[in-house]
XYZ file of C-alpha atoms in Angstrom:
745
model
C 0.000 0.000 0.000
C 1.496 3.310 -1.111
C 1.439 6.351 1.118
C -0.443 9.429 -0.137
C 1.662 12.201 -1.518
C 1.025 14.551 1.381
C 3.366 16.600 3.541
C 5.034 14.364 6.047
C 4.533 11.176 4.055
C 7.286 11.670 1.462
C 11.059 11.066 1.758
C 13.690 13.709 1.158
C 16.027 12.389 -1.512
C 18.564 15.129 -0.747
C 19.078 13.943 2.840
C 22.810 13.506 3.442
C 23.705 14.724 -0.026
C 26.676 17.054 -0.293
C 27.283 17.312 -4.067
C 24.901 19.293 -6.290
C 27.060 19.966 -9.354
C 25.713 19.440 -12.865
C 27.495 17.489 -15.558
C 28.616 19.199 -18.761
C 26.074 17.948 -21.328
C 26.337 20.570 -24.088
C 29.425 21.632 -25.989
C 30.677 22.604 -29.451
C 32.036 20.074 -31.938
C 33.236 21.350 -35.321
C 31.762 24.738 -34.370
C 28.304 23.181 -33.964
C 26.496 23.221 -30.619
C 25.276 19.763 -29.736
C 24.574 17.348 -26.878
C 27.782 15.591 -25.840
C 26.823 14.192 -22.423
C 24.533 11.287 -23.137
C 26.495 9.003 -20.850
C 27.158 11.600 -18.168
C 25.255 11.407 -14.842
C 22.796 13.931 -13.495
C 22.977 16.387 -10.597
C 25.536 15.389 -7.979
C 26.776 12.454 -9.983
C 23.546 10.414 -9.686
C 22.484 8.316 -12.637
C 19.485 9.373 -14.632
C 16.444 7.137 -15.065
C 17.255 4.197 -17.342
C 20.919 5.140 -17.528
C 23.637 2.507 -17.077
C 27.331 3.189 -16.832
C 29.440 1.166 -19.194
C 32.630 -0.066 -17.459
C 35.807 1.114 -19.137
C 37.926 -1.806 -17.781
C 37.365 -5.401 -16.809
C 35.243 -5.801 -13.700
C 36.676 -8.567 -11.531
C 34.514 -10.207 -8.854
C 35.508 -9.305 -5.315
C 36.908 -12.176 -3.308
C 38.775 -12.682 -0.088
C 42.033 -10.886 0.578
C 43.321 -7.353 0.178
C 41.501 -4.961 -2.179
C 44.450 -4.078 -4.409
C 44.160 -2.309 -7.781
C 44.271 -4.431 -10.932
C 47.699 -3.162 -12.013
C 49.117 -4.481 -8.721
C 47.042 -7.634 -8.164
C 47.382 -8.907 -11.761
C 50.918 -7.777 -12.487
C 52.626 -10.099 -15.023
C 49.472 -12.224 -15.394
C 48.453 -12.821 -18.998
C 45.623 -14.774 -20.648
C 46.943 -16.770 -23.604
C 44.684 -18.035 -26.432
C 45.400 -20.035 -29.580
C 43.620 -18.506 -32.565
C 43.652 -18.272 -36.334
C 42.338 -16.036 -39.059
C 41.759 -16.534 -42.774
C 43.530 -14.354 -45.293
C 42.248 -14.158 -48.853
C 44.715 -14.798 -51.675
C 43.868 -13.258 -55.041
C 44.982 -14.216 -58.533
C 46.628 -17.508 -57.583
C 45.622 -20.918 -58.811
C 47.201 -23.005 -56.032
C 45.299 -21.317 -53.184
C 42.383 -18.979 -52.598
C 42.937 -18.346 -48.894
C 45.416 -19.070 -46.158
C 44.888 -20.090 -42.558
C 47.355 -18.276 -40.306
C 47.787 -19.439 -36.702
C 48.439 -16.788 -34.065
C 48.758 -16.320 -30.295
C 46.476 -13.758 -28.627
C 47.682 -12.351 -25.297
C 45.364 -10.408 -22.987
C 47.181 -8.539 -20.183
C 45.024 -8.370 -17.061
C 46.808 -5.405 -15.490
C 45.674 -2.871 -18.125
C 43.345 -4.796 -20.529
C 45.863 -4.507 -23.359
C 45.980 -7.039 -26.240
C 48.904 -8.362 -28.262
C 48.778 -10.707 -31.282
C 51.866 -12.685 -32.311
C 52.194 -15.132 -35.228
C 54.813 -17.877 -34.697
C 57.431 -17.897 -37.422
C 57.382 -20.754 -39.921
C 60.277 -21.830 -42.086
C 60.065 -20.731 -45.737
C 56.589 -19.244 -45.278
C 57.248 -16.305 -47.578
C 55.150 -13.871 -45.516
C 56.245 -11.465 -42.755
C 55.533 -13.022 -39.376
C 56.065 -12.144 -35.743
C 54.158 -9.384 -33.940
C 51.011 -8.600 -35.940
C 49.419 -6.246 -33.399
C 51.494 -4.511 -30.776
C 50.369 -4.423 -27.197
C 47.733 -1.755 -26.503
C 44.028 -1.431 -25.705
C 41.917 -2.215 -28.749
C 38.434 -0.717 -29.205
C 35.497 -2.785 -30.331
C 34.172 -2.424 -33.866
C 31.417 0.077 -34.695
C 28.871 0.926 -33.463
C 30.512 0.126 -30.081
C 33.768 1.817 -30.941
C 33.597 3.839 -27.724
C 34.195 0.663 -25.699
C 37.284 -1.506 -25.333
C 37.706 -5.240 -25.175
C 37.697 -6.669 -21.647
C 38.283 -10.122 -20.205
C 34.554 -10.929 -20.429
C 34.780 -10.809 -24.249
C 37.264 -13.695 -24.476
C 36.367 -17.383 -24.429
C 37.166 -20.489 -26.425
C 35.083 -20.571 -29.582
C 34.503 -16.792 -29.672
C 35.365 -14.561 -32.581
C 36.912 -11.172 -31.964
C 37.272 -8.425 -34.528
C 40.585 -6.624 -34.201
C 40.933 -3.884 -36.767
C 38.719 -5.653 -39.364
C 40.489 -8.983 -38.885
C 38.345 -11.692 -37.351
C 40.256 -14.032 -35.046
C 38.756 -17.356 -34.015
C 39.830 -18.506 -30.507
C 40.345 -22.288 -30.498
C 42.259 -23.120 -27.294
C 43.835 -21.616 -24.155
C 46.416 -22.586 -21.569
C 45.577 -23.947 -18.121
C 46.049 -20.631 -16.325
C 43.617 -18.909 -18.688
C 40.983 -21.614 -18.233
C 41.238 -21.520 -14.441
C 41.083 -17.733 -14.373
C 37.936 -17.624 -16.567
C 36.259 -20.210 -14.340
C 37.022 -18.111 -11.252
C 35.388 -15.122 -12.973
C 32.229 -17.175 -13.473
C 32.683 -17.785 -17.198
C 31.762 -21.163 -18.596
C 34.752 -22.246 -20.670
C 33.821 -23.850 -23.979
C 35.357 -26.994 -25.437
C 38.501 -26.941 -27.546
C 37.946 -26.447 -31.257
C 40.098 -27.845 -34.037
C 42.000 -25.566 -36.385
C 41.345 -25.945 -40.113
C 44.245 -27.072 -42.260
C 45.990 -24.620 -44.500
C 45.475 -25.854 -48.095
C 48.665 -24.269 -49.345
C 50.764 -25.921 -46.605
C 49.220 -29.257 -47.491
C 49.991 -28.612 -51.149
C 53.637 -27.744 -50.438
C 54.102 -30.828 -48.264
C 52.758 -33.129 -50.971
C 54.984 -31.455 -53.547
C 58.097 -31.877 -51.367
C 57.377 -35.557 -50.819
C 56.982 -36.154 -54.547
C 60.298 -34.517 -55.416
C 63.303 -36.793 -56.141
C 66.858 -35.478 -55.911
C 68.588 -35.201 -59.264
C 72.023 -35.601 -57.611
C 73.104 -38.353 -55.239
C 73.269 -37.089 -51.654
C 74.989 -38.594 -48.634
C 74.541 -37.062 -45.234
C 77.439 -36.875 -42.768
C 76.058 -36.064 -39.358
C 78.833 -34.623 -37.167
C 76.614 -32.354 -35.098
C 75.989 -34.944 -32.375
C 79.701 -35.447 -31.784
C 80.207 -31.695 -31.648
C 77.392 -31.147 -29.145
C 78.460 -34.058 -26.926
C 82.135 -33.086 -26.768
C 82.105 -29.329 -27.213
C 85.013 -27.750 -25.265
C 86.278 -31.203 -24.249
C 90.022 -31.221 -24.873
C 92.553 -33.937 -24.037
C 95.943 -32.560 -23.044
C 99.179 -34.569 -23.287
C 102.740 -33.600 -22.401
C 105.131 -34.761 -25.097
C 108.872 -34.865 -25.656
C 110.818 -34.482 -28.890
C 114.425 -35.655 -28.842
C 115.822 -32.926 -31.061
C 119.389 -33.088 -29.757
C 120.883 -32.524 -33.207
C 119.864 -28.872 -33.273
C 122.113 -25.944 -32.481
C 120.971 -25.861 -28.856
C 121.523 -29.571 -28.222
C 118.678 -30.004 -25.740
C 115.305 -31.813 -25.996
C 112.118 -29.886 -26.650
C 108.913 -30.129 -24.615
C 105.518 -30.041 -26.326
C 101.885 -29.836 -25.212
C 99.449 -31.752 -27.458
C 95.747 -30.839 -27.427
C 93.251 -33.314 -28.890
C 89.799 -31.780 -29.529
C 87.087 -34.400 -29.116
C 84.486 -32.255 -30.921
C 86.079 -32.729 -34.365
C 89.085 -35.103 -33.810
C 91.647 -32.387 -34.521
C 95.097 -31.963 -32.967
C 97.045 -28.853 -31.991
C 100.626 -28.862 -30.668
C 102.352 -26.032 -28.824
C 105.956 -25.883 -27.728
C 106.950 -25.026 -24.163
C 109.783 -22.522 -24.530
C 111.744 -22.120 -21.270
C 113.088 -18.776 -20.167
C 116.448 -17.673 -21.578
C 116.512 -20.611 -24.003
C 117.564 -18.515 -26.996
C 114.674 -19.693 -29.177
C 112.165 -17.442 -30.876
C 108.891 -16.922 -29.051
C 106.761 -18.934 -31.511
C 104.980 -21.534 -29.408
C 102.669 -22.794 -32.195
C 104.308 -26.000 -33.393
C 101.338 -27.505 -35.301
C 98.179 -25.655 -36.243
C 94.865 -27.240 -35.343
C 93.777 -29.889 -37.832
C 93.566 -33.600 -38.434
C 96.919 -35.354 -38.199
C 97.510 -38.292 -40.608
C 99.375 -41.312 -39.343
C 101.347 -41.924 -42.559
C 102.992 -39.269 -44.680
C 101.861 -39.539 -48.322
C 102.442 -37.517 -51.439
C 100.000 -34.825 -52.372
C 96.844 -36.093 -54.080
C 95.579 -34.815 -57.367
C 92.674 -32.352 -57.334
C 89.356 -34.206 -57.151
C 90.951 -37.472 -55.997
C 89.811 -36.985 -52.402
C 86.047 -36.420 -52.259
C 83.207 -37.079 -49.848
C 81.107 -39.131 -52.287
C 81.825 -41.558 -55.110
C 79.613 -41.623 -58.237
C 79.423 -44.644 -60.577
C 77.457 -45.855 -63.617
C 76.897 -42.775 -65.689
C 73.898 -43.264 -68.036
C 73.003 -40.902 -70.805
C 74.812 -37.880 -72.107
C 76.850 -35.696 -69.798
C 74.898 -32.736 -68.547
C 71.147 -32.457 -69.003
C 69.317 -35.784 -68.945
C 72.110 -37.837 -67.386
C 71.704 -40.076 -64.356
C 74.161 -40.643 -61.563
C 74.208 -43.526 -59.099
C 75.856 -43.169 -55.676
C 78.378 -45.908 -54.889
C 77.448 -47.109 -51.384
C 80.547 -49.353 -51.250
C 82.811 -46.384 -52.067
C 84.873 -48.290 -54.574
C 88.106 -46.496 -55.343
C 87.703 -43.998 -52.520
C 90.928 -42.730 -50.939
C 90.861 -43.303 -47.171
C 93.377 -41.424 -45.041
C 94.027 -42.822 -41.572
C 94.121 -40.048 -38.988
C 95.096 -40.166 -35.325
C 92.178 -40.783 -32.985
C 91.891 -40.674 -29.199
C 92.461 -44.447 -29.025
C 95.943 -43.990 -30.556
C 97.118 -41.496 -27.934
C 98.344 -43.350 -24.857
C 101.164 -42.785 -22.379
C 104.414 -44.082 -23.822
C 103.177 -44.021 -27.420
C 105.227 -42.401 -30.186
C 103.319 -40.387 -32.785
C 104.570 -39.164 -36.138
C 104.020 -35.433 -36.584
C 105.052 -34.882 -40.185
C 108.339 -36.711 -39.716
C 108.985 -35.695 -36.100
C 108.738 -38.435 -33.491
C 106.967 -37.219 -30.364
C 106.879 -39.337 -27.195
C 103.761 -38.961 -25.032
C 105.004 -38.782 -21.438
C 102.115 -37.565 -19.270
C 98.547 -36.201 -19.300
C 96.344 -34.011 -17.150
C 93.672 -35.224 -14.740
C 90.736 -34.721 -17.145
C 92.467 -36.821 -19.797
C 93.190 -39.612 -17.308
C 89.589 -39.634 -16.134
C 88.373 -39.742 -19.760
C 90.509 -42.781 -20.623
C 89.555 -44.492 -17.367
C 85.834 -44.015 -18.097
C 85.864 -44.883 -21.806
C 88.660 -47.471 -22.128
C 89.004 -48.707 -18.522
C 92.716 -47.865 -18.258
C 94.001 -47.919 -14.681
C 97.755 -47.402 -15.012
C 98.791 -43.845 -15.876
C 102.460 -43.941 -14.918
C 104.339 -41.064 -16.529
C 107.423 -41.534 -18.685
C 110.624 -39.974 -17.340
C 112.502 -38.206 -20.095
C 114.396 -35.467 -18.277
C 117.874 -35.966 -16.957
C 118.415 -36.616 -13.278
C 118.447 -33.222 -11.640
C 120.442 -34.554 -8.686
C 123.473 -35.008 -10.892
C 123.500 -31.380 -11.996
C 125.842 -29.160 -10.001
C 124.155 -26.569 -7.770
C 124.023 -23.008 -8.927
C 126.982 -21.014 -7.646
C 126.598 -17.390 -6.632
C 129.452 -14.932 -6.174
C 130.493 -14.220 -2.570
C 129.103 -11.315 -0.632
C 131.156 -8.158 -1.250
C 130.077 -6.199 1.824
C 127.944 -3.603 0.008
C 124.360 -3.438 1.219
C 122.618 -6.470 2.696
C 123.236 -10.043 1.625
C 119.696 -10.417 0.315
C 120.027 -7.284 -1.813
C 123.329 -8.453 -3.272
C 121.852 -11.883 -4.022
C 118.878 -10.354 -5.900
C 121.282 -8.495 -8.182
C 122.652 -11.892 -9.291
C 119.231 -13.324 -10.187
C 118.607 -11.305 -13.349
C 119.761 -8.500 -15.551
C 117.378 -6.040 -13.897
C 118.066 -6.073 -10.139
C 115.017 -6.131 -7.928
C 114.769 -5.407 -4.203
C 114.385 -8.438 -1.927
C 110.824 -9.403 -1.174
C 109.648 -8.954 2.363
C 107.540 -11.559 4.132
C 104.469 -9.350 4.195
C 102.113 -12.067 5.481
C 104.329 -12.716 8.493
C 104.608 -8.979 9.114
C 100.803 -8.575 9.144
C 100.245 -11.618 11.373
C 102.964 -10.763 13.898
C 102.560 -6.992 13.933
C 101.238 -5.289 17.048
C 97.487 -5.877 17.336
C 95.722 -4.396 20.323
C 97.275 -5.802 23.491
C 99.345 -8.395 21.617
C 102.691 -6.706 21.111
C 104.374 -9.762 19.473
C 107.612 -8.651 21.119
C 109.578 -11.040 23.375
C 111.504 -9.184 26.083
C 114.341 -10.735 28.079
C 116.465 -9.474 30.948
C 120.181 -10.087 30.344
C 123.563 -9.449 31.869
C 127.026 -9.390 30.360
C 129.132 -12.521 30.544
C 132.359 -10.840 31.578
C 134.878 -10.734 34.415
C 134.937 -6.948 34.680
C 133.331 -5.902 37.975
C 131.764 -2.797 36.444
C 130.062 -4.690 33.601
C 128.861 -7.524 35.817
C 126.284 -5.286 37.500
C 124.876 -3.903 34.261
C 121.438 -5.124 33.153
C 120.031 -5.046 29.624
C 116.566 -5.514 28.080
C 116.708 -7.557 24.864
C 113.595 -7.177 22.676
C 112.920 -9.661 19.867
C 110.344 -8.488 17.276
C 108.457 -11.428 15.783
C 107.211 -9.448 12.771
C 110.640 -9.145 11.074
C 113.078 -11.148 13.317
C 114.931 -8.038 14.461
C 116.563 -7.504 17.867
C 117.176 -4.369 19.892
C 119.122 -3.984 23.165
C 118.330 -1.295 25.734
C 120.171 -0.543 28.961
C 118.056 1.050 31.718
C 119.898 4.035 33.186
C 121.071 3.654 36.792
C 121.907 6.702 38.910
C 125.477 7.158 40.070
C 126.644 4.100 38.124
C 129.037 6.018 35.906
C 127.504 4.478 32.767
C 125.189 6.330 30.449
C 122.144 4.145 29.830
C 119.785 4.135 26.876
C 119.910 2.450 23.471
C 122.746 -0.075 23.427
C 122.062 -1.754 20.055
C 119.947 -0.436 17.190
C 117.031 -2.611 16.063
C 118.322 -4.894 13.308
C 118.898 -8.516 12.412
C 121.938 -9.961 14.177
C 124.167 -12.620 12.658
C 125.296 -15.618 14.607
C 129.003 -15.715 15.456
C 131.750 -17.857 13.887
C 130.581 -17.436 10.281
C 132.735 -16.671 7.292
C 132.249 -12.958 6.532
C 132.419 -13.142 2.714
C 130.880 -16.472 1.778
C 128.727 -17.697 -1.075
C 126.172 -19.066 1.401
C 123.622 -16.920 3.209
C 124.479 -16.007 6.791
C 122.447 -17.360 9.677
C 120.696 -14.909 11.979
C 119.364 -15.207 15.501
C 115.779 -16.434 15.595
C 113.219 -16.555 18.382
C 114.082 -20.203 19.138
C 117.644 -19.173 20.047
C 116.484 -16.851 22.835
C 115.437 -18.413 26.145
C 116.253 -17.956 29.816
C 119.739 -19.301 30.438
C 120.919 -18.932 26.822
C 124.251 -17.292 26.061
C 124.162 -15.114 22.934
C 126.837 -13.145 21.128
C 125.658 -9.830 19.711
C 128.480 -8.213 17.727
C 131.181 -9.571 20.106
C 129.124 -8.649 23.194
C 128.226 -11.819 25.091
C 124.948 -11.711 27.023
C 123.359 -14.253 29.345
C 119.553 -14.206 29.462
C 118.467 -14.398 33.092
C 114.755 -13.578 32.947
C 111.792 -12.745 30.667
C 108.474 -10.937 30.987
C 105.112 -12.625 31.401
C 104.142 -12.166 27.744
C 107.325 -13.934 26.565
C 106.786 -16.856 28.945
C 103.160 -17.224 27.908
C 103.885 -16.905 24.172
C 106.619 -19.567 24.229
C 104.467 -21.926 26.306
C 101.466 -21.602 23.964
C 103.419 -22.127 20.715
C 104.808 -25.658 20.163
C 107.822 -24.422 18.193
C 109.772 -23.603 21.364
C 111.246 -26.828 22.754
C 112.614 -25.136 25.891
C 109.060 -24.067 26.872
C 107.218 -27.226 25.799
C 106.143 -29.010 28.973
C 105.678 -32.361 27.217
C 109.186 -32.307 25.749
C 110.649 -31.311 29.113
C 108.855 -34.170 30.897
C 110.113 -36.671 28.314
C 113.622 -35.337 28.826
C 113.346 -35.815 32.589
C 111.922 -39.329 32.201
C 114.798 -40.341 29.892
C 117.335 -38.878 32.354
C 115.799 -40.764 35.287
C 115.578 -44.091 33.510
C 114.571 -46.916 35.867
C 115.255 -44.994 39.096
C 111.690 -43.828 39.526
C 111.304 -44.975 43.125
C 114.522 -43.262 44.132
C 113.344 -40.004 42.619
C 110.005 -40.241 44.444
C 111.715 -40.877 47.761
C 114.220 -38.125 46.976
C 111.424 -35.570 46.529
C 109.577 -36.780 49.637
C 112.694 -36.394 51.792
C 112.750 -32.724 50.926
C 109.094 -32.471 51.997
C 109.156 -33.375 55.698
C 105.598 -32.105 56.271
C 104.164 -34.326 53.523
C 102.197 -31.482 51.847
C 103.222 -32.511 48.355
C 104.706 -29.066 47.660
C 108.212 -27.684 47.396
C 109.725 -24.247 47.198
C 111.160 -22.854 44.015
C 114.795 -23.048 45.189
C 114.360 -26.658 46.290
C 112.875 -27.596 42.908
C 115.808 -25.995 41.106
C 118.395 -27.918 43.155
C 116.533 -31.216 42.757
C 116.106 -30.863 38.979
C 119.793 -29.931 38.674
C 120.699 -33.154 40.399
C 118.375 -35.183 38.139
C 119.615 -33.552 34.904
C 122.653 -31.250 35.182
C 122.127 -30.012 31.577
C 118.625 -28.691 32.162
C 118.269 -24.980 31.345
C 116.741 -22.229 33.446
C 113.925 -21.812 30.900
C 112.919 -25.462 31.301
C 112.990 -25.200 35.096
C 110.799 -22.081 35.002
C 108.367 -23.778 32.617
C 107.990 -26.755 34.987
C 107.578 -24.424 37.966
C 104.957 -22.298 36.224
C 103.019 -25.347 35.027
C 102.884 -27.041 38.466
C 102.706 -23.880 40.595
C 100.309 -23.779 43.498
C 98.910 -20.458 44.628
C 98.937 -19.779 48.357
C 97.139 -17.217 50.434
C 100.221 -15.002 50.403
C 100.151 -14.978 46.615
C 96.434 -14.183 46.455
C 95.440 -10.732 45.289
C 94.045 -8.426 47.945
C 90.617 -7.324 46.721
C 90.850 -3.942 48.461
C 94.190 -3.216 46.832
C 92.868 -4.304 43.443
C 89.781 -2.062 43.722
C 91.983 0.843 44.783
C 94.300 0.321 41.791
C 91.353 0.102 39.371
C 89.715 3.255 40.730
C 93.047 5.088 40.598
C 93.440 4.193 36.914
C 89.909 5.325 36.083
C 90.292 8.515 38.157
C 93.443 9.497 36.282
C 91.669 9.071 32.923
C 88.532 10.827 34.285
C 86.248 7.976 33.133
C 82.602 8.329 34.264
C 80.606 6.123 31.826
C 79.439 3.654 34.487
C 75.743 4.197 33.736
C 76.115 3.218 30.086
C 78.171 0.187 31.104
C 75.384 -0.971 33.425
C 72.703 -0.418 30.749
C 74.637 -2.423 28.158
C 75.226 -5.285 30.604
C 71.545 -5.369 31.572
C 70.599 -5.435 27.897
C 72.794 -8.522 27.328
C 71.413 -10.181 30.483
C 68.413 -11.929 28.955
C 67.553 -13.882 32.137
C 67.700 -10.710 34.269
C 69.633 -12.501 37.029
C 72.484 -10.015 37.296
C 75.026 -12.540 35.946
C 76.951 -12.570 32.670
C 79.788 -14.582 31.229
C 83.207 -13.089 31.906
C 84.134 -12.847 28.216
C 80.895 -11.010 27.438
C 81.569 -8.495 30.217
C 85.145 -8.063 28.957
C 83.862 -7.446 25.409
C 81.390 -4.827 26.697
C 84.158 -3.056 28.589
C 86.337 -3.008 25.466
C 83.429 -1.703 23.374
C 83.016 1.241 25.782
C 86.784 1.947 25.732
C 87.263 1.532 29.475
C 90.861 2.746 30.115
C 92.115 -0.367 31.923
C 94.948 -2.688 30.863
C 93.842 -6.160 29.870
C 95.645 -7.918 32.725
C 94.117 -5.564 35.297
C 90.647 -6.028 33.786
C 90.999 -9.804 33.843
C 92.079 -9.671 37.504
C 89.047 -7.539 38.362
C 86.745 -9.985 36.561
C 88.266 -12.941 38.408
C 87.551 -11.211 41.738
C 83.857 -10.814 40.796
C 83.150 -14.409 39.729
C 79.875 -15.495 41.415
C 79.203 -18.995 40.008
C 81.143 -22.104 39.104
C 80.496 -21.471 35.403
C 82.600 -18.323 35.560
C 79.658 -15.896 35.487
C 80.330 -12.397 36.819
C 78.045 -10.274 39.003
C 78.344 -7.215 36.792
C 76.362 -4.865 39.075
C 78.739 -5.439 41.973
C 81.745 -5.119 39.652
C 80.634 -1.773 38.180
C 79.690 -0.495 41.636
C 83.198 -1.249 42.938
C 84.789 0.488 39.953
C 82.652 3.628 40.357
C 85.106 6.023 41.964
C 82.466 8.755 42.085
C 79.778 6.985 44.131
C 81.886 4.364 45.954
C 85.366 5.842 46.433
C 88.117 3.771 48.041
C 91.150 5.347 49.766
C 94.236 5.272 47.533
C 96.995 2.775 48.191
C 99.815 3.872 50.505
C 103.113 2.153 49.787
C 105.822 1.906 52.436
C 109.427 1.419 51.376
C 111.163 -1.791 52.426
C 113.214 -1.574 55.604
C 115.478 -4.464 54.601
C 118.925 -3.030 53.792
C 119.810 -6.124 51.734
C 116.791 -5.846 49.418
C 117.899 -5.828 45.778
C 114.567 -6.107 43.993
C 111.929 -8.673 43.098
C 113.178 -11.862 41.495
C 110.920 -12.954 38.686
C 111.314 -16.686 39.204
C 110.775 -16.660 42.937
C 108.200 -13.910 43.107
C 105.839 -15.273 40.469
C 106.048 -18.906 41.631
C 106.501 -19.686 45.327
C 105.234 -23.264 45.790
C 105.308 -26.162 43.313
C 103.124 -29.252 43.544
C 105.763 -31.918 42.914
C 103.226 -34.731 43.388
C 101.462 -33.778 40.139
C 104.862 -33.527 38.471
C 105.778 -37.072 39.488
C 102.369 -38.403 38.456
C 102.716 -36.898 34.975
C 106.240 -38.261 34.599
C 105.927 -41.771 36.027
C 102.185 -42.260 36.482
C 100.239 -42.333 39.715
C 102.055 -44.319 42.396
C 101.700 -44.971 46.074
C 102.322 -41.812 48.063
C 103.804 -42.053 51.531
C 104.294 -39.364 54.060
């Protein structure tokens, strides 16, 4: 029931409307006023009664997923159809029309169409792209619309610029896409045959060749063995030439076409011309024959000539090839190690081959033995090369390089060793030793020297610390340089021997330019470096233990009782001086370096040797106070960020890395000592909050250390061997040497 058209019973169509513009319906075309807005909407963009908007592009049904534009959602997606069209042929008896097969591509991103005709051999017509990719309008009277995806289906005909294309098939993607759009895909239709193609095929089959033809198919061999080359090393005994020496050759056999190429290996300074090509690539005959007459060698043989020569004659191909000239060429089966081949009168001996060639013969012919043929003279019988003696000018290496060639070159430096052993961070790669002079002069006996060995270039420098009121000016004693070992002939043809790092150890006696030094001590870095690298036999604990075991022999029980007598308390420990005297009695030739290595390895830390935590904190705060470091808050934030469990514990190496990343001005040994004092668990985890709080000299200051001078008038300084190691666990030493035995108090 409709409501009466009275006030209050009608609806306001303008409710909520904000646009009231009018479309432009009237305009001038060719200076004539006319209606141009038939398809334009009414006021505010609303459609007029009975008006429908024609879509300009393909309307795709909305599905699940993101609402992306077509040029994004259908990028690189194309509908492909198989089609054909008929082309009329005028004034030709053989054909009246042609059927031309094409591919029609519809691009979903912009509704563009492209038509391509596949190329056919000897078609005689231009083929390829018939219609370039663009949007194609429909034929009149709908020329204001463009083709969309709804206009394509199997069995449909589309008119593209007055050419009617019949769609016969589509690929799987196109069929699935049309089904998803709601289009019912028609069945596949057959393409009509082209009558002219059928006519040409029948004509080709009926044709008989007027000349005999024999096909030689070498393409398969070329494709199977393209770039496959067998390489042999050959030898030609050409001792009758002016040089009087044999000549080395490299033979390449190309499997693609059975050709051979030979190049000569010309050694340096041989006097020969630089023409390595010995034989140009080609087939190599086994037997040398005289030159054949023109036309004697041919690919085909013709017999039984019937009829006159020329037009009307018949030729029959001789399948047996009677009278054909066959030349025997070298094949891969003829080239084996030890075989002699004839290269145009030159006898070449095959001596060796590369790995690819050996694998090829093993796979194809099953050859296992590839022993090379020795053709060179024994190099051991040749006299060694003699160099002139050193004349004293420059270095020996520089003088030797001037004898190597006409153009002298500077000696090459071991750059890799220099980069590996150069100073890197806290690793100085410098071994420092404390030495004294081996002399009877009372003045020189008290002098002490610091010998520094630089691992980067094997140079040595000697420095004498200045001592007040000694009467000797200290400072640089020997410039940094390589030092020759004594007792060598000064001007010899052999290279001189220099001091290396293995020659320097505690207890060694060295002669530096007629100054004899005795090494009495070394720093901690030198001890640790020699103990960690196996190249130093004097610091190798395993080699030292084997030396002690061989010196003891079968007197193991006596040695055990001998050590226990010097330990009346039965603690299993000895002092450093006692260990030195006992090891001297066991092996009088043992060096001080070996004794120190044993003592350091089996040292036992006592309470007196333990680090005082208060002193350590005071030293750390003093170092940070001098550098004015105050970044403790950032340190704590970084540690808390790495603490994923939020337990206040971190691995010691992680804490050390964080400290290095923040450039905390502490030496590495002092930082490691501080970390060891803050270890909270058995796994080596550090309580970083407590550690940073102790280092904070602003919030938690500690009184500075007060040092008192020693009151002992006989004090001469700290001895490195005794101070660093006080007690040695000899029980572990005996167990490692002789195995675990019965211990008695």
